[in-house]
mmCIF file of C-alpha atoms and ligand atoms in Angstrom:
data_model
loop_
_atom_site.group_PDB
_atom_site.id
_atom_site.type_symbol
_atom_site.label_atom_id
_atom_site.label_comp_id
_atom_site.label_asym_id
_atom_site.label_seq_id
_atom_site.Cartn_x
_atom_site.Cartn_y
_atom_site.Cartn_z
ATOM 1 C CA UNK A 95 -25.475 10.070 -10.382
ATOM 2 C CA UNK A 96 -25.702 7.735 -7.667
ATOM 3 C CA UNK A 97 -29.356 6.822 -5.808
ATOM 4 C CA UNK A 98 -29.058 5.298 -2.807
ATOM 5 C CA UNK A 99 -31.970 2.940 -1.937
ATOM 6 C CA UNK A 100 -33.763 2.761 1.191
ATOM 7 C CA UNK A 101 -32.596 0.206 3.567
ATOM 8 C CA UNK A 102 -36.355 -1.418 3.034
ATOM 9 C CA UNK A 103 -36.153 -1.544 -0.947
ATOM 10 C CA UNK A 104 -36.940 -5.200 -2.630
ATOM 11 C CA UNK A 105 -35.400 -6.680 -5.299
ATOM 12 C CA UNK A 106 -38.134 -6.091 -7.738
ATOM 13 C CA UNK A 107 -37.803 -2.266 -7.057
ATOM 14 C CA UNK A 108 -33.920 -2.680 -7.729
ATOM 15 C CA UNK A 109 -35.163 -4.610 -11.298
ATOM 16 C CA UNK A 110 -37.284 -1.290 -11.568
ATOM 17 C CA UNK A 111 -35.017 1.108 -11.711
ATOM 18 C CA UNK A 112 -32.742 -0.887 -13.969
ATOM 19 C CA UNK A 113 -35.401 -1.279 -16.726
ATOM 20 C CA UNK A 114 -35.934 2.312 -16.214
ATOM 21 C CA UNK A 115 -32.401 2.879 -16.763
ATOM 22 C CA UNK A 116 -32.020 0.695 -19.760
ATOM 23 C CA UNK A 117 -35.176 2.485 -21.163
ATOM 24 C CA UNK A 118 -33.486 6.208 -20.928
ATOM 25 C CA UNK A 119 -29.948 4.550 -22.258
ATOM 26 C CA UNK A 120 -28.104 5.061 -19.053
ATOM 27 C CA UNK A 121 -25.645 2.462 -17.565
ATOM 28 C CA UNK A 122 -26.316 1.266 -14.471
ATOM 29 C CA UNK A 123 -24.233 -0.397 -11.897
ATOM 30 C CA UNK A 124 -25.245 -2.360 -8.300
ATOM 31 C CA UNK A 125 -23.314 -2.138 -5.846
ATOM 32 C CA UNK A 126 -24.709 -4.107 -2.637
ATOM 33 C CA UNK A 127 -23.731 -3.960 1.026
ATOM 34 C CA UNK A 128 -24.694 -5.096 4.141
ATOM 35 C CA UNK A 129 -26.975 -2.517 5.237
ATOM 36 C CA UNK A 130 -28.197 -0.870 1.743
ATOM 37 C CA UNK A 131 -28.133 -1.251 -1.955
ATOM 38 C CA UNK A 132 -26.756 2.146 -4.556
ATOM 39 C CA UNK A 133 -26.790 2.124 -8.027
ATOM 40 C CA UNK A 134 -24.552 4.313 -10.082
ATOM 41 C CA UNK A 135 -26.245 5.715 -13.162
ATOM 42 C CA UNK A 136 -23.662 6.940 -16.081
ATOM 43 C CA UNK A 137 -24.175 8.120 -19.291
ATOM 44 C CA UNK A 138 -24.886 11.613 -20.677
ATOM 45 C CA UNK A 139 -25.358 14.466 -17.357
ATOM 46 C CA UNK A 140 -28.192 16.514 -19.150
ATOM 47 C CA UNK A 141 -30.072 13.581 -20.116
ATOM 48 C CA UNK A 142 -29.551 11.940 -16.022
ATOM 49 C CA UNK A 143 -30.743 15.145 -14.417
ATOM 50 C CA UNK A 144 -34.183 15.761 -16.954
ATOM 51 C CA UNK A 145 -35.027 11.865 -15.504
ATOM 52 C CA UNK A 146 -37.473 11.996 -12.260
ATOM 53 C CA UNK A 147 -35.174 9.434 -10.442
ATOM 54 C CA UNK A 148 -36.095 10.827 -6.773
ATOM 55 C CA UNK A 149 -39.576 9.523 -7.737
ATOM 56 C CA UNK A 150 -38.713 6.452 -8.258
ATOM 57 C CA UNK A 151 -39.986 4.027 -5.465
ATOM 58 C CA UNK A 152 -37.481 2.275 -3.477
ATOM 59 C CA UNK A 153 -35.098 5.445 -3.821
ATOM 60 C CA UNK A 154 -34.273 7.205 -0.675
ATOM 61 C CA UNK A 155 -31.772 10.110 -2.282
ATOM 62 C CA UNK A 156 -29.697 11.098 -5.286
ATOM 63 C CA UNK A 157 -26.216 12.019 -4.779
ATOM 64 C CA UNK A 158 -24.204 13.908 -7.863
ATOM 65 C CA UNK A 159 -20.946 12.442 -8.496
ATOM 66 C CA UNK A 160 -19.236 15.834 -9.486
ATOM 67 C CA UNK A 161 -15.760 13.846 -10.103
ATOM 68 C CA UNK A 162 -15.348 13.193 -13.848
ATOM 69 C CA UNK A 163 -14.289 9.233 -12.793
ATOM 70 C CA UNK A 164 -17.968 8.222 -12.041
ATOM 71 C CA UNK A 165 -17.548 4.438 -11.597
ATOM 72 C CA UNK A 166 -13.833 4.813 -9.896
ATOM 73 C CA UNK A 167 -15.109 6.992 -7.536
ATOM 74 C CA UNK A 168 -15.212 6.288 -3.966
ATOM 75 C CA UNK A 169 -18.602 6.999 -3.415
ATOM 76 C CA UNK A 170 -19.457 4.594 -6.576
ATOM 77 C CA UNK A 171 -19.278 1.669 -4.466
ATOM 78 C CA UNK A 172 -19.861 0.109 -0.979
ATOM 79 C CA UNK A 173 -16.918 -1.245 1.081
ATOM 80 C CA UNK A 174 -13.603 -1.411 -1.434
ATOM 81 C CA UNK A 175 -13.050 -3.526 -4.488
ATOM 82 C CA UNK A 176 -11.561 -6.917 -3.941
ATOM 83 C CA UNK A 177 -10.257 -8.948 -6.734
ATOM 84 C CA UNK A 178 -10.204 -12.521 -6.233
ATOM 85 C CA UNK A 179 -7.959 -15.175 -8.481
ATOM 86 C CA UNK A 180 -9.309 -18.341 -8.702
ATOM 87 C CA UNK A 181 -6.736 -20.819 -7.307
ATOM 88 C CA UNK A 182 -5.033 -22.677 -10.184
ATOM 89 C CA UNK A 183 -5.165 -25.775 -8.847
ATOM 90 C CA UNK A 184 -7.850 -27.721 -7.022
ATOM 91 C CA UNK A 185 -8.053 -27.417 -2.816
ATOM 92 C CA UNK A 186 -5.458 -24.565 -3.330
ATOM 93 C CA UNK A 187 -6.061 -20.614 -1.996
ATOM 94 C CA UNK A 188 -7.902 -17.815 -3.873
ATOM 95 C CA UNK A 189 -5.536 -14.239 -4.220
ATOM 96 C CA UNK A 190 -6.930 -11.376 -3.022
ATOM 97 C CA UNK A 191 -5.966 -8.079 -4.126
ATOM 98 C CA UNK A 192 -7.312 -5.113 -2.135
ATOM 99 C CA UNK A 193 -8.186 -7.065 0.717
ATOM 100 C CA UNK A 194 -6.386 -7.335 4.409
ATOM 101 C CA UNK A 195 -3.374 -8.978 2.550
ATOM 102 C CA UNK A 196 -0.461 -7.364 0.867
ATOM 103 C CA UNK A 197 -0.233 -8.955 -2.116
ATOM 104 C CA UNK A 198 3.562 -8.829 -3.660
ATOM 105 C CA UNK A 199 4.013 -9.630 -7.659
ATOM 106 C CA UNK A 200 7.071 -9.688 -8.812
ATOM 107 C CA UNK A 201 9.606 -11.553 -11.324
ATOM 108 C CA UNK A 202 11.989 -10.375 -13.983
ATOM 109 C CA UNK A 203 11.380 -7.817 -16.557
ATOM 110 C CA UNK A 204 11.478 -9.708 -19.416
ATOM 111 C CA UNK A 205 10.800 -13.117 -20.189
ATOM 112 C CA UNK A 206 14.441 -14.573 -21.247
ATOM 113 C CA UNK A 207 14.406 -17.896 -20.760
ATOM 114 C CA UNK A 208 12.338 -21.101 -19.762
ATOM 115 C CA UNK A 209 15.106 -22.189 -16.095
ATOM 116 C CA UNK A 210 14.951 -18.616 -15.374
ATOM 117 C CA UNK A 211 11.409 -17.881 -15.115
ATOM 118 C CA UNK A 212 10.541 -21.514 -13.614
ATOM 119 C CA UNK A 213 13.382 -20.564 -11.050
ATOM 120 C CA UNK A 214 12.041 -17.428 -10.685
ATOM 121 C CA UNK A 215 8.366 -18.417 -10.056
ATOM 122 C CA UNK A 216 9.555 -21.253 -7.704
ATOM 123 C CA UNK A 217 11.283 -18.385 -5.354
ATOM 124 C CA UNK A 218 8.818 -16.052 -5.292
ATOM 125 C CA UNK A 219 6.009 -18.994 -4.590
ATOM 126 C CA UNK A 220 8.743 -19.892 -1.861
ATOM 127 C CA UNK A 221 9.078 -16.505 -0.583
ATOM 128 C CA UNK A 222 5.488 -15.893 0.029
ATOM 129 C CA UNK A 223 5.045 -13.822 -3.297
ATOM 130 C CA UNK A 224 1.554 -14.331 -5.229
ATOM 131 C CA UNK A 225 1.664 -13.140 -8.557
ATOM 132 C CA UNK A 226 4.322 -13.926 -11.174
ATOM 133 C CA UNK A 227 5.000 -10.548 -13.298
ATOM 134 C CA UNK A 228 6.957 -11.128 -16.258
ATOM 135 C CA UNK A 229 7.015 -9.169 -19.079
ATOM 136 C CA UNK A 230 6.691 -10.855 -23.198
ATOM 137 C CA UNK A 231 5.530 -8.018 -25.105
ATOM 138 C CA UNK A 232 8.119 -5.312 -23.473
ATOM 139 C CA UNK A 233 7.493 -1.531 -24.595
ATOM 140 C CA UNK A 234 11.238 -0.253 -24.990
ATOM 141 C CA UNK A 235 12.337 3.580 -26.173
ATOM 142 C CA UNK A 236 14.762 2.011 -28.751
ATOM 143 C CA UNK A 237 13.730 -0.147 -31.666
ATOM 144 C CA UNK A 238 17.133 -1.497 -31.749
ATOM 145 C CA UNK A 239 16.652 -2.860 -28.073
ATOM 146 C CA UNK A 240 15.545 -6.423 -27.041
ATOM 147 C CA UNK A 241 11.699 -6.282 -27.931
ATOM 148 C CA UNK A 242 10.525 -9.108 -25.464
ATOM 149 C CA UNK A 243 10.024 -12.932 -26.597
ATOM 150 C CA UNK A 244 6.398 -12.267 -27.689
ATOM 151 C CA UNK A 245 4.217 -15.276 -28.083
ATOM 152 C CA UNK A 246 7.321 -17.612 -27.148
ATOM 153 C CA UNK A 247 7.382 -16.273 -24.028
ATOM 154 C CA UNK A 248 3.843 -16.021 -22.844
ATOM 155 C CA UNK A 249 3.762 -19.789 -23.815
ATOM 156 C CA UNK A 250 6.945 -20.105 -21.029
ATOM 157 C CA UNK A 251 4.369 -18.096 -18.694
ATOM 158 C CA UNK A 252 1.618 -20.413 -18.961
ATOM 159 C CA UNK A 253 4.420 -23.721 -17.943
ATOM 160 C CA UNK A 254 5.591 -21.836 -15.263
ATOM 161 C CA UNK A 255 1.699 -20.510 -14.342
ATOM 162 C CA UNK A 256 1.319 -24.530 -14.583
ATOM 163 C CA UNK A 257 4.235 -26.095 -13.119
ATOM 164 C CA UNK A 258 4.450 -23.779 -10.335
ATOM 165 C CA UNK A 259 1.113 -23.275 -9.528
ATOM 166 C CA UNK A 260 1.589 -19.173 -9.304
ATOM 167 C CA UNK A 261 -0.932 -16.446 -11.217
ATOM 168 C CA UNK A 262 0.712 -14.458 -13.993
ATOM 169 C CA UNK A 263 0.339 -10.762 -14.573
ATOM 170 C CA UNK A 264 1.857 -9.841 -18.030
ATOM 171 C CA UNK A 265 1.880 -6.451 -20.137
ATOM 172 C CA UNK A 266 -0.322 -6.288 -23.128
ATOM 173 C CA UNK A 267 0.646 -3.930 -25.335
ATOM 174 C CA UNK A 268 -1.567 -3.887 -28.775
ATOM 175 C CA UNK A 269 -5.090 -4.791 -28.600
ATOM 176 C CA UNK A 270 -4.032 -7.542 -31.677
ATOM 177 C CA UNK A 271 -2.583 -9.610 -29.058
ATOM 178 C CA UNK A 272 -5.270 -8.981 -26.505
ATOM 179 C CA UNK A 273 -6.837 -12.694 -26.962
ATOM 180 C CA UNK A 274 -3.513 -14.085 -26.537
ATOM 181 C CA UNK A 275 -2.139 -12.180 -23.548
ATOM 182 C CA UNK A 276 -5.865 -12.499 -21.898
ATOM 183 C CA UNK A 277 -5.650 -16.470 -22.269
ATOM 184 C CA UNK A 278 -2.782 -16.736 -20.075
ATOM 185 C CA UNK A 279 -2.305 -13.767 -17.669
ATOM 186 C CA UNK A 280 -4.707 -14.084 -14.538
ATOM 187 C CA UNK A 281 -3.799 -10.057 -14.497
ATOM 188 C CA UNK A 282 -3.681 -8.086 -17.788
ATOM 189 C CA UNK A 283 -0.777 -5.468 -17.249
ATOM 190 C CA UNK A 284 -1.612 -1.678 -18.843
ATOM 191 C CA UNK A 285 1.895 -0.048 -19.390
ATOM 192 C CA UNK A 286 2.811 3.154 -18.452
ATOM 193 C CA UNK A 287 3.009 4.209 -21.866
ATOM 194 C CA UNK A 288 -0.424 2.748 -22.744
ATOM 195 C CA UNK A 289 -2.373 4.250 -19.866
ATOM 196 C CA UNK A 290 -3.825 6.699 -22.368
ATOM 197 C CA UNK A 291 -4.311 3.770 -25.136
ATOM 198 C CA UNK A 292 -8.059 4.466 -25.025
ATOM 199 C CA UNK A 293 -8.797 1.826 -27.564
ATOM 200 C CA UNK A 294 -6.441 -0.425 -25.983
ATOM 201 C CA UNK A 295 -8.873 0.186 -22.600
ATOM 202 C CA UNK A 296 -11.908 0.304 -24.489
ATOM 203 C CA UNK A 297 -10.856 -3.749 -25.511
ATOM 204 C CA UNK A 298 -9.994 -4.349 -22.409
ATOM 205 C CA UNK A 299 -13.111 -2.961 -20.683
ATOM 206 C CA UNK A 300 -15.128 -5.638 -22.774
ATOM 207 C CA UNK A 301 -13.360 -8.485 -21.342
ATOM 208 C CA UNK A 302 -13.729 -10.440 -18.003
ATOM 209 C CA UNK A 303 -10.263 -10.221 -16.579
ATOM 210 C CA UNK A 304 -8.777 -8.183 -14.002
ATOM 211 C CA UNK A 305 -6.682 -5.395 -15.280
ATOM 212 C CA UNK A 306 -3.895 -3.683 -13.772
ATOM 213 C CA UNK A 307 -3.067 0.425 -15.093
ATOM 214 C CA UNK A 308 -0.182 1.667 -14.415
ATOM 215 C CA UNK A 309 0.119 5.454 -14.438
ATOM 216 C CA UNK A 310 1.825 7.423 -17.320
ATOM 217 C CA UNK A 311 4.787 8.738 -16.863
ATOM 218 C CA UNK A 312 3.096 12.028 -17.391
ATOM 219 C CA UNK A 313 -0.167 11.369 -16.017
ATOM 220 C CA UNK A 314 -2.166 13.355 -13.320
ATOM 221 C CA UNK A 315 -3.407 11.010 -10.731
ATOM 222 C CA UNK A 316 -7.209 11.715 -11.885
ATOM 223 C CA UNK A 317 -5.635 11.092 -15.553
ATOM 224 C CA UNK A 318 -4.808 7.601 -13.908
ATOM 225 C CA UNK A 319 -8.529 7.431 -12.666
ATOM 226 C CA UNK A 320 -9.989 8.576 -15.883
ATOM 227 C CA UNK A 321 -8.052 5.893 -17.630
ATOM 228 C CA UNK A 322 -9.813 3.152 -15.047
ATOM 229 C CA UNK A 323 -13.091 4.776 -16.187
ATOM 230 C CA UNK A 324 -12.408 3.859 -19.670
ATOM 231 C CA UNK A 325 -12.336 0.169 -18.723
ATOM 232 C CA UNK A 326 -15.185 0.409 -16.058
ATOM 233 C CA UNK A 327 -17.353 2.127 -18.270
ATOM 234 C CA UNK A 328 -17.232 -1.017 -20.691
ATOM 235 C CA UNK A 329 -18.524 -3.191 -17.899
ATOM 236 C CA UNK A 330 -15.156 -4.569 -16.496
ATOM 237 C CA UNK A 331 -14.900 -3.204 -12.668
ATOM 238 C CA UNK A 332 -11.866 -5.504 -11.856
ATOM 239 C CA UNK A 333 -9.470 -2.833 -12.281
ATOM 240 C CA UNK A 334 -6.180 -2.295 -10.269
ATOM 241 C CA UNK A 335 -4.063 1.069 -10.051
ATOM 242 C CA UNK A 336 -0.301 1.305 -10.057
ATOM 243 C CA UNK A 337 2.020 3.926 -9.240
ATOM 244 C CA UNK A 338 4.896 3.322 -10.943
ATOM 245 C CA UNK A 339 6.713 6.538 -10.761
ATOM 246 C CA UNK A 340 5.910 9.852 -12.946
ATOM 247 C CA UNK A 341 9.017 12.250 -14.807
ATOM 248 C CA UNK A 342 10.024 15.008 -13.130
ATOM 249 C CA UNK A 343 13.132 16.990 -12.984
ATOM 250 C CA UNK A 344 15.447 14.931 -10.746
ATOM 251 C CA UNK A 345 17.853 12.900 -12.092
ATOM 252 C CA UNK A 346 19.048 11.314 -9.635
ATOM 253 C CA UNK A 347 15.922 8.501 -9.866
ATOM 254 C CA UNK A 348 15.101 6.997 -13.307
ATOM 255 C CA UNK A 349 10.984 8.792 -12.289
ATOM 256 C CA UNK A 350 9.854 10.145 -9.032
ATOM 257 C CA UNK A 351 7.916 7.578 -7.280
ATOM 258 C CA UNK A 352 5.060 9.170 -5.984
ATOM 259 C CA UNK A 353 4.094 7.903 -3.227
ATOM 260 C CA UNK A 354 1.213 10.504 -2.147
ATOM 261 C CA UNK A 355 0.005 8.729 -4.991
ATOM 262 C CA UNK A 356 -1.288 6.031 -2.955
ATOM 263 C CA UNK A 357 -3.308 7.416 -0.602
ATOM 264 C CA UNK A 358 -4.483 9.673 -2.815
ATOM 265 C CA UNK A 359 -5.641 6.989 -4.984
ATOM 266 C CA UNK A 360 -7.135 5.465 -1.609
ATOM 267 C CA UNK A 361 -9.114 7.856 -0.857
ATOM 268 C CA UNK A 362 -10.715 8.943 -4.280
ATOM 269 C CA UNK A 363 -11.184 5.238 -5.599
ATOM 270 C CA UNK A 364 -12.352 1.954 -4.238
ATOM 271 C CA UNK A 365 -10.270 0.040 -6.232
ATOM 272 C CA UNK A 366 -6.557 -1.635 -4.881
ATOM 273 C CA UNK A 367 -3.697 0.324 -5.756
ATOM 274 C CA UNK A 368 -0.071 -1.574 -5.976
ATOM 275 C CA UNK A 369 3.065 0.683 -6.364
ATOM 276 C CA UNK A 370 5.861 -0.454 -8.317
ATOM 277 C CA UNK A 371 8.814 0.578 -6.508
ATOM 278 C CA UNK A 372 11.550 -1.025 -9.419
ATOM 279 C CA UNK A 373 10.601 1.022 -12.243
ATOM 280 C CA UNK A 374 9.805 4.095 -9.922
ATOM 281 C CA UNK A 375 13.437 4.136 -9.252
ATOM 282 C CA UNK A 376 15.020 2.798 -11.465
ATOM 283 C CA UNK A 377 17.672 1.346 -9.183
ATOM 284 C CA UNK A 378 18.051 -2.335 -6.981
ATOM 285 C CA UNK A 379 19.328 -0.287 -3.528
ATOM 286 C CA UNK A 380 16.033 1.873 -3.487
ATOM 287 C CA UNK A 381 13.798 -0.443 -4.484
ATOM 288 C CA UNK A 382 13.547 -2.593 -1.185
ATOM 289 C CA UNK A 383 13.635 0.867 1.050
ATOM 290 C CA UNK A 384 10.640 2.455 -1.218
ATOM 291 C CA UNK A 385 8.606 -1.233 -1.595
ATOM 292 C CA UNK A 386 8.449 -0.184 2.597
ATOM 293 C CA UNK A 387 7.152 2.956 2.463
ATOM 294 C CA UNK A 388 4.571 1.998 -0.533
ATOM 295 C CA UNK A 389 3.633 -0.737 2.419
ATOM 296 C CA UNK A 390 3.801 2.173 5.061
ATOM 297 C CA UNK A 391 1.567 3.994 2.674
ATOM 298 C CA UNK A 392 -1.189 1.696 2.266
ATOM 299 C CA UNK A 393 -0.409 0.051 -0.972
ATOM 300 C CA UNK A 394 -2.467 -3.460 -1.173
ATOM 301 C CA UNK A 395 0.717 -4.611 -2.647
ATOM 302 C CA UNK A 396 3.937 -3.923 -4.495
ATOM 303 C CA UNK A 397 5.462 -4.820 -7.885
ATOM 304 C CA UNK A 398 9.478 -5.575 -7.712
ATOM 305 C CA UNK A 399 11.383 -6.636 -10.486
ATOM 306 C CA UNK A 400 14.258 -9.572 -10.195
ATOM 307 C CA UNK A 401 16.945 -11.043 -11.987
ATOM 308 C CA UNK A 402 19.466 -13.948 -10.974
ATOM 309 C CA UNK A 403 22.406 -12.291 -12.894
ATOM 310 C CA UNK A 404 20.930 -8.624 -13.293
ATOM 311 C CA UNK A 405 24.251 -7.259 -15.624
ATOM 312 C CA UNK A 406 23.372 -9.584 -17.984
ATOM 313 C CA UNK A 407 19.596 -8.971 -17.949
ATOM 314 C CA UNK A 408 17.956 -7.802 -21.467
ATOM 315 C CA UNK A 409 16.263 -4.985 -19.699
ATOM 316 C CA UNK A 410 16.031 -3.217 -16.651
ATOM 317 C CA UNK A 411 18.719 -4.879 -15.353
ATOM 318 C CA UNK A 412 19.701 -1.507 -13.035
ATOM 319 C CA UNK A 413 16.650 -1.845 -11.012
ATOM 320 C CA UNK A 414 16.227 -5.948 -10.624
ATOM 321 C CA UNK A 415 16.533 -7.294 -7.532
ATOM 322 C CA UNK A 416 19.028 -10.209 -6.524
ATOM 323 C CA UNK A 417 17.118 -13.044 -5.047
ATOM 324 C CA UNK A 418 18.901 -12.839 -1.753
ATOM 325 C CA UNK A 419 18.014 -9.027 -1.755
ATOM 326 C CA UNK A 420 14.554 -9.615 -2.715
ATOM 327 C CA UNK A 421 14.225 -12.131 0.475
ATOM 328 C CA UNK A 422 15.047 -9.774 2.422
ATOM 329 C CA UNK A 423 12.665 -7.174 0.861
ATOM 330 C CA UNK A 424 9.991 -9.927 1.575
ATOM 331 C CA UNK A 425 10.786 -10.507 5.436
ATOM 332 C CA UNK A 426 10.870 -6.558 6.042
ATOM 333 C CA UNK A 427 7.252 -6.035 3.812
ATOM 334 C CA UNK A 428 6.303 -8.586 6.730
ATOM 335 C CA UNK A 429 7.280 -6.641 9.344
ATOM 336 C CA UNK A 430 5.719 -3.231 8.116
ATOM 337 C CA UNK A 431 2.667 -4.968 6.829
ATOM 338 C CA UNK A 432 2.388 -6.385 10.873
ATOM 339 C CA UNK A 433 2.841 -2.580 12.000
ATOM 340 C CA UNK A 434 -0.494 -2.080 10.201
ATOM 341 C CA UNK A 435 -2.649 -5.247 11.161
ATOM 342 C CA UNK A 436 -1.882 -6.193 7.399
ATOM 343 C CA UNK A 437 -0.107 -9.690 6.598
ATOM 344 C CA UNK A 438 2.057 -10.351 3.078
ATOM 345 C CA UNK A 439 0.264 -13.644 1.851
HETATM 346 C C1 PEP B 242 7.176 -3.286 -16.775
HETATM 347 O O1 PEP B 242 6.475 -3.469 -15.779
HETATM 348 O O2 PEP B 242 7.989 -4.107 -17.202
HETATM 349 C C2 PEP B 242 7.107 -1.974 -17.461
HETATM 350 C C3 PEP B 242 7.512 -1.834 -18.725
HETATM 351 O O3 PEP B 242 6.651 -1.009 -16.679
HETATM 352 P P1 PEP B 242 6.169 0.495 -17.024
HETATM 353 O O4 PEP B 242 5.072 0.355 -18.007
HETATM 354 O O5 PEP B 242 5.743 1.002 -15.688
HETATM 355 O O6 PEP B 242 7.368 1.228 -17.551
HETATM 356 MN MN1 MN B 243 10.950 -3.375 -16.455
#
């Protein structure tokens, strides 16, 4: 349920109808804008409708959310949500993600080694990219297949986070490493396969860290929403949504990237939604093509995967991008993001 206030309502009303709140066990989340104040009441339907919240003074309506994502919603929130990165060092720039600036994260799939990652990091800094993605903790179908460096390689993360002065976003994949992941990414990554991880989300949800989902390969776009609830409704709102490609009959692409997906997301959610063009797929010749049209689409930003010397890469090596090609991806995101009034940066 969502009250909106009246454009006259004082602070000590808004304290009001949060005591209220907290006295008939609801949640209750502020969102403030320019003009007006709403507050987003969650918790159990019956129990919100029996409460006399039209009464309550500084209220001007009550809107039902009848979406089952209450917090995700669009109407949950005024204006969209922006997550902001702290710069790493001092006197340097903040990252936005899901503001005017397409924000590009990318690196290889897998931690392998400490000169490729710092070389890595260094080019995408270079190129204009903001976000380091590398992967320690990699979810693969095999047992028998390289597993990912573990806590080796999210110590490499935090030199090259260090040395090259770029924010990380790595996968997390069991809540027992949570702490660990969490004191090095700036971005905790939620892997396709974990979307549905509810206790995995549930962790999450309790921490203060922005949190990128990525949808399951299986999952319904509201599935994708429902799974941001999960974290939202624990009290952390800094959650991003990637499409990352879904499984579908065509073989021809490792998943169907769907990339209705992102204006879909746009227009049901406030929060930014990045499309991962690499592992939707599954191959280096469509990934800088599709990272254009996921621009063209609205993403606030795109997730590419790149390797110096991708036949010898210990995962994913189909899909990674050569540096050269990845340039190039990077000037022509420029170009489309200009088309738009947008800027890569
Ligand atoms: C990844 O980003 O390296 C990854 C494993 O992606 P996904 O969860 O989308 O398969
Ligand atoms: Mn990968």
């Amino acid at each position: 349920m969502i009250l909106v206030l009246q454009k006259s309502a004082t602070e000590k009303q808004v304290e009001h109808i949060l005591a209220s709140a907290r006295a008939w066990g609801l949640k209750a989340n502020v969102s403030r804008g320019v003009e007006r104040t709403i507050i987003g009441l969650i918790g159990d339907e019956t129990e919100i409708r029996s409460k006399p919240l039209d009464m309550l003074p500084g209220v001007e309506s009550v809107l039902a959310v009848l979406k089952p994502y209450k917090l995700a919603a669009a109407e949950a929130r005024i204006g969209r949500t922006q997550i902001r990165l702290a710069p790493i060092k001092k006197g340097g720039r903040p990252v936005v993600i899901g503001g005017p600036e397409v924000v590009v994260m990318a690196g290889p799939c897998s931690i392998e080694s400490r000169e490729m990652l710092l070389d890595i990091a260094r080019l995408v800094k270079k190129a204009g990219g903001k976000i380091l993605r590398a992967g320690a903790f990699k979810p693969r179908t095999s047992p028998y297949s390289f597993q990912g460096m573990g806590y080796a390689g999210l110590r490499l993360l935090a030199e090259a986070r260090a040395k090259v002065g770029i924010h990380v976003i790595t996968e997390v994949m069991d809540v027992r490493d949570l702490e660990a992941v969490a004191a090095v990414a700036d971005i905790l990554q939620v892997g396709a396969r974990n979307t549905q991880n509810f206790t995995l989300l549930k962790e999450i949800g309790k921490l203060h860290k922005p949190v990128m989902i990525k949808r399951g390969l299986a999952n319904t776009i509201e599935e994708l929403l429902m799974s941001a609830e999960y974290v939202m409704s624990e009290g952390n709102h800094e959650v991003i949504l990637c499409e990352r490609g879904i499984r579908t009959f065509e073989p021809m692409t490792r998943n169907t990237l769907d990339l209705a997906a992102v204006p879909v997301l746009k227009r049901e959610s406030h929060l930014p939604v990045i499309a991962d063009p690499s592992h939707g797929t599954g191959h280096w010749d469509l990934v800088v093509p599709m990272a254009r049209a996921a621009v063209a689409a609205g993403a606030d930003g795109v997730m590419v995967e790149i390797h110096p010397n991708p036949e010898e890469a210990l995962s994913d090596g189909s899909q990674a991008l050569l540096p050269k090609t990845f340039l190039r991806m990077m000037d022509e995101l420029h170009r489309v993001a200009q088309v738009l009034g947008r800027k890569v940066g």
